[in-house]
PDB file of N, CA and C in Angstrom:
ATOM      1  N   UNK N   5      21.028  -2.585  -2.511  1.00  0.00           N
ATOM      2  CA  UNK N   5      22.112  -3.022  -1.622  1.00  0.00           C
ATOM      3  C   UNK N   5      21.786  -4.408  -1.060  1.00  0.00           C
ATOM      4  N   UNK N   6      22.613  -5.367  -1.428  1.00  0.00           N
ATOM      5  CA  UNK N   6      22.357  -6.741  -0.979  1.00  0.00           C
ATOM      6  C   UNK N   6      22.902  -6.979   0.419  1.00  0.00           C
ATOM      7  N   UNK N   7      22.208  -7.850   1.156  1.00  0.00           N
ATOM      8  CA  UNK N   7      22.632  -8.168   2.522  1.00  0.00           C
ATOM      9  C   UNK N   7      22.965  -9.639   2.637  1.00  0.00           C
ATOM     10  N   UNK N   8      23.915  -9.952   3.518  1.00  0.00           N
ATOM     11  CA  UNK N   8      24.218 -11.357   3.800  1.00  0.00           C
ATOM     12  C   UNK N   8      23.053 -11.964   4.560  1.00  0.00           C
ATOM     13  N   UNK N   9      22.990 -13.289   4.596  1.00  0.00           N
ATOM     14  CA  UNK N   9      21.898 -13.961   5.311  1.00  0.00           C
ATOM     15  C   UNK N   9      21.878 -13.546   6.774  1.00  0.00           C
ATOM     16  N   UNK N  10      23.045 -13.542   7.411  1.00  0.00           N
ATOM     17  CA  UNK N  10      23.111 -13.160   8.826  1.00  0.00           C
ATOM     18  C   UNK N  10      22.698 -11.708   9.006  1.00  0.00           C
ATOM     19  N   UNK N  11      23.206 -10.853   8.125  1.00  0.00           N
ATOM     20  CA  UNK N  11      22.889  -9.426   8.221  1.00  0.00           C
ATOM     21  C   UNK N  11      21.393  -9.212   8.007  1.00  0.00           C
ATOM     22  N   UNK N  12      20.830  -9.976   7.063  1.00  0.00           N
ATOM     23  CA  UNK N  12      19.394  -9.860   6.794  1.00  0.00           C
ATOM     24  C   UNK N  12      18.581 -10.286   8.013  1.00  0.00           C
ATOM     25  N   UNK N  13      18.999 -11.373   8.667  1.00  0.00           N
ATOM     26  CA  UNK N  13      18.275 -11.852   9.852  1.00  0.00           C
ATOM     27  C   UNK N  13      18.324 -10.823  10.965  1.00  0.00           C
ATOM     28  N   UNK N  14      19.488 -10.193  11.154  1.00  0.00           N
ATOM     29  CA  UNK N  14      19.608  -9.164  12.185  1.00  0.00           C
ATOM     30  C   UNK N  14      18.681  -8.003  11.865  1.00  0.00           C
ATOM     31  N   UNK N  15      18.666  -7.593  10.594  1.00  0.00           N
ATOM     32  CA  UNK N  15      17.792  -6.497  10.182  1.00  0.00           C
ATOM     33  C   UNK N  15      16.335  -6.874  10.375  1.00  0.00           C
ATOM     34  N   UNK N  16      15.994  -8.136  10.111  1.00  0.00           N
ATOM     35  CA  UNK N  16      14.610  -8.592  10.271  1.00  0.00           C
ATOM     36  C   UNK N  16      14.164  -8.423  11.721  1.00  0.00           C
ATOM     37  N   UNK N  17      15.038  -8.755  12.662  1.00  0.00           N
ATOM     38  CA  UNK N  17      14.694  -8.595  14.081  1.00  0.00           C
ATOM     39  C   UNK N  17      14.508  -7.121  14.418  1.00  0.00           C
ATOM     40  N   UNK N  18      15.379  -6.277  13.863  1.00  0.00           N
ATOM     41  CA  UNK N  18      15.269  -4.832  14.092  1.00  0.00           C
ATOM     42  C   UNK N  18      13.968  -4.306  13.499  1.00  0.00           C
ATOM     43  N   UNK N  19      13.626  -4.790  12.303  1.00  0.00           N
ATOM     44  CA  UNK N  19      12.397  -4.340  11.649  1.00  0.00           C
ATOM     45  C   UNK N  19      11.181  -4.692  12.489  1.00  0.00           C
ATOM     46  N   UNK N  20      11.197  -5.891  13.099  1.00  0.00           N
ATOM     47  CA  UNK N  20      10.071  -6.292  13.949  1.00  0.00           C
ATOM     48  C   UNK N  20       9.928  -5.340  15.127  1.00  0.00           C
ATOM     49  N   UNK N  21      11.055  -4.959  15.721  1.00  0.00           N
ATOM     50  CA  UNK N  21      11.011  -4.025  16.849  1.00  0.00           C
ATOM     51  C   UNK N  21      10.519  -2.658  16.386  1.00  0.00           C
ATOM     52  N   UNK N  22      10.991  -2.221  15.218  1.00  0.00           N
ATOM     53  CA  UNK N  22      10.540  -0.936  14.687  1.00  0.00           C
ATOM     54  C   UNK N  22       9.045  -0.965  14.419  1.00  0.00           C
ATOM     55  N   UNK N  23       8.553  -2.096  13.901  1.00  0.00           N
ATOM     56  CA  UNK N  23       7.129  -2.216  13.612  1.00  0.00           C
ATOM     57  C   UNK N  23       6.329  -2.092  14.903  1.00  0.00           C
ATOM     58  N   UNK N  24       6.823  -2.724  15.972  1.00  0.00           N
ATOM     59  CA  UNK N  24       6.129  -2.649  17.258  1.00  0.00           C
ATOM     60  C   UNK N  24       6.129  -1.215  17.787  1.00  0.00           C
ATOM     61  N   UNK N  25       7.238  -0.502  17.572  1.00  0.00           N
ATOM     62  CA  UNK N  25       7.355   0.864  18.081  1.00  0.00           C
ATOM     63  C   UNK N  25       6.606   1.861  17.205  1.00  0.00           C
ATOM     64  N   UNK N  26       6.525   1.572  15.914  1.00  0.00           N
ATOM     65  CA  UNK N  26       5.945   2.542  14.967  1.00  0.00           C
ATOM     66  C   UNK N  26       4.814   1.918  14.162  1.00  0.00           C
ATOM     67  N   UNK N  27       3.872   1.299  14.839  1.00  0.00           N
ATOM     68  CA  UNK N  27       2.776   0.632  14.130  1.00  0.00           C
ATOM     69  C   UNK N  27       2.002   1.631  13.275  1.00  0.00           C
ATOM     70  N   UNK N  28       1.815   2.846  13.807  1.00  0.00           N
ATOM     71  CA  UNK N  28       1.043   3.852  13.077  1.00  0.00           C
ATOM     72  C   UNK N  28       1.845   4.481  11.947  1.00  0.00           C
ATOM     73  N   UNK N  29       3.177   4.279  11.942  1.00  0.00           N
ATOM     74  CA  UNK N  29       4.025   4.866  10.899  1.00  0.00           C
ATOM     75  C   UNK N  29       4.434   3.796   9.901  1.00  0.00           C
ATOM     76  N   UNK N  30       3.474   3.185   9.248  1.00  0.00           N
ATOM     77  CA  UNK N  30       3.773   2.087   8.330  1.00  0.00           C
ATOM     78  C   UNK N  30       4.607   2.557   7.141  1.00  0.00           C
ATOM     79  N   UNK N  31       4.464   3.805   6.739  1.00  0.00           N
ATOM     80  CA  UNK N  31       5.251   4.330   5.624  1.00  0.00           C
ATOM     81  C   UNK N  31       6.730   4.308   5.989  1.00  0.00           C
ATOM     82  N   UNK N  32       7.055   4.764   7.199  1.00  0.00           N
ATOM     83  CA  UNK N  32       8.440   4.757   7.654  1.00  0.00           C
ATOM     84  C   UNK N  32       8.955   3.332   7.791  1.00  0.00           C
ATOM     85  N   UNK N  33       8.073   2.431   8.240  1.00  0.00           N
ATOM     86  CA  UNK N  33       8.457   1.030   8.414  1.00  0.00           C
ATOM     87  C   UNK N  33       8.829   0.406   7.074  1.00  0.00           C
ATOM     88  N   UNK N  34       8.022   0.685   6.043  1.00  0.00           N
ATOM     89  CA  UNK N  34       8.308   0.140   4.715  1.00  0.00           C
ATOM     90  C   UNK N  34       9.605   0.737   4.169  1.00  0.00           C
ATOM     91  N   UNK N  35       9.805   2.034   4.397  1.00  0.00           N
ATOM     92  CA  UNK N  35      10.996   2.708   3.900  1.00  0.00           C
ATOM     93  C   UNK N  35      12.254   2.130   4.533  1.00  0.00           C
ATOM     94  N   UNK N  36      12.148   1.649   5.765  1.00  0.00           N
ATOM     95  CA  UNK N  36      13.304   1.121   6.484  1.00  0.00           C
ATOM     96  C   UNK N  36      13.885  -0.109   5.795  1.00  0.00           C
ATOM     97  N   UNK N  37      13.083  -0.771   4.954  1.00  0.00           N
ATOM     98  CA  UNK N  37      13.579  -1.959   4.272  1.00  0.00           C
ATOM     99  C   UNK N  37      14.590  -1.610   3.182  1.00  0.00           C
ATOM    100  N   UNK N  38      14.585  -0.372   2.701  1.00  0.00           N
ATOM    101  CA  UNK N  38      15.435  -0.014   1.562  1.00  0.00           C
ATOM    102  C   UNK N  38      16.725   0.664   1.929  1.00  0.00           C
TER     103      UNK N  38
END
């Protein structure tokens, strides 16, 4: 599923927050990208 540049940037910010919240759950963090 392709994302627009703006949509990708928004997701990138969300991913950073998820990483901060779930540092120990790296598997879930990686899965969130798909």
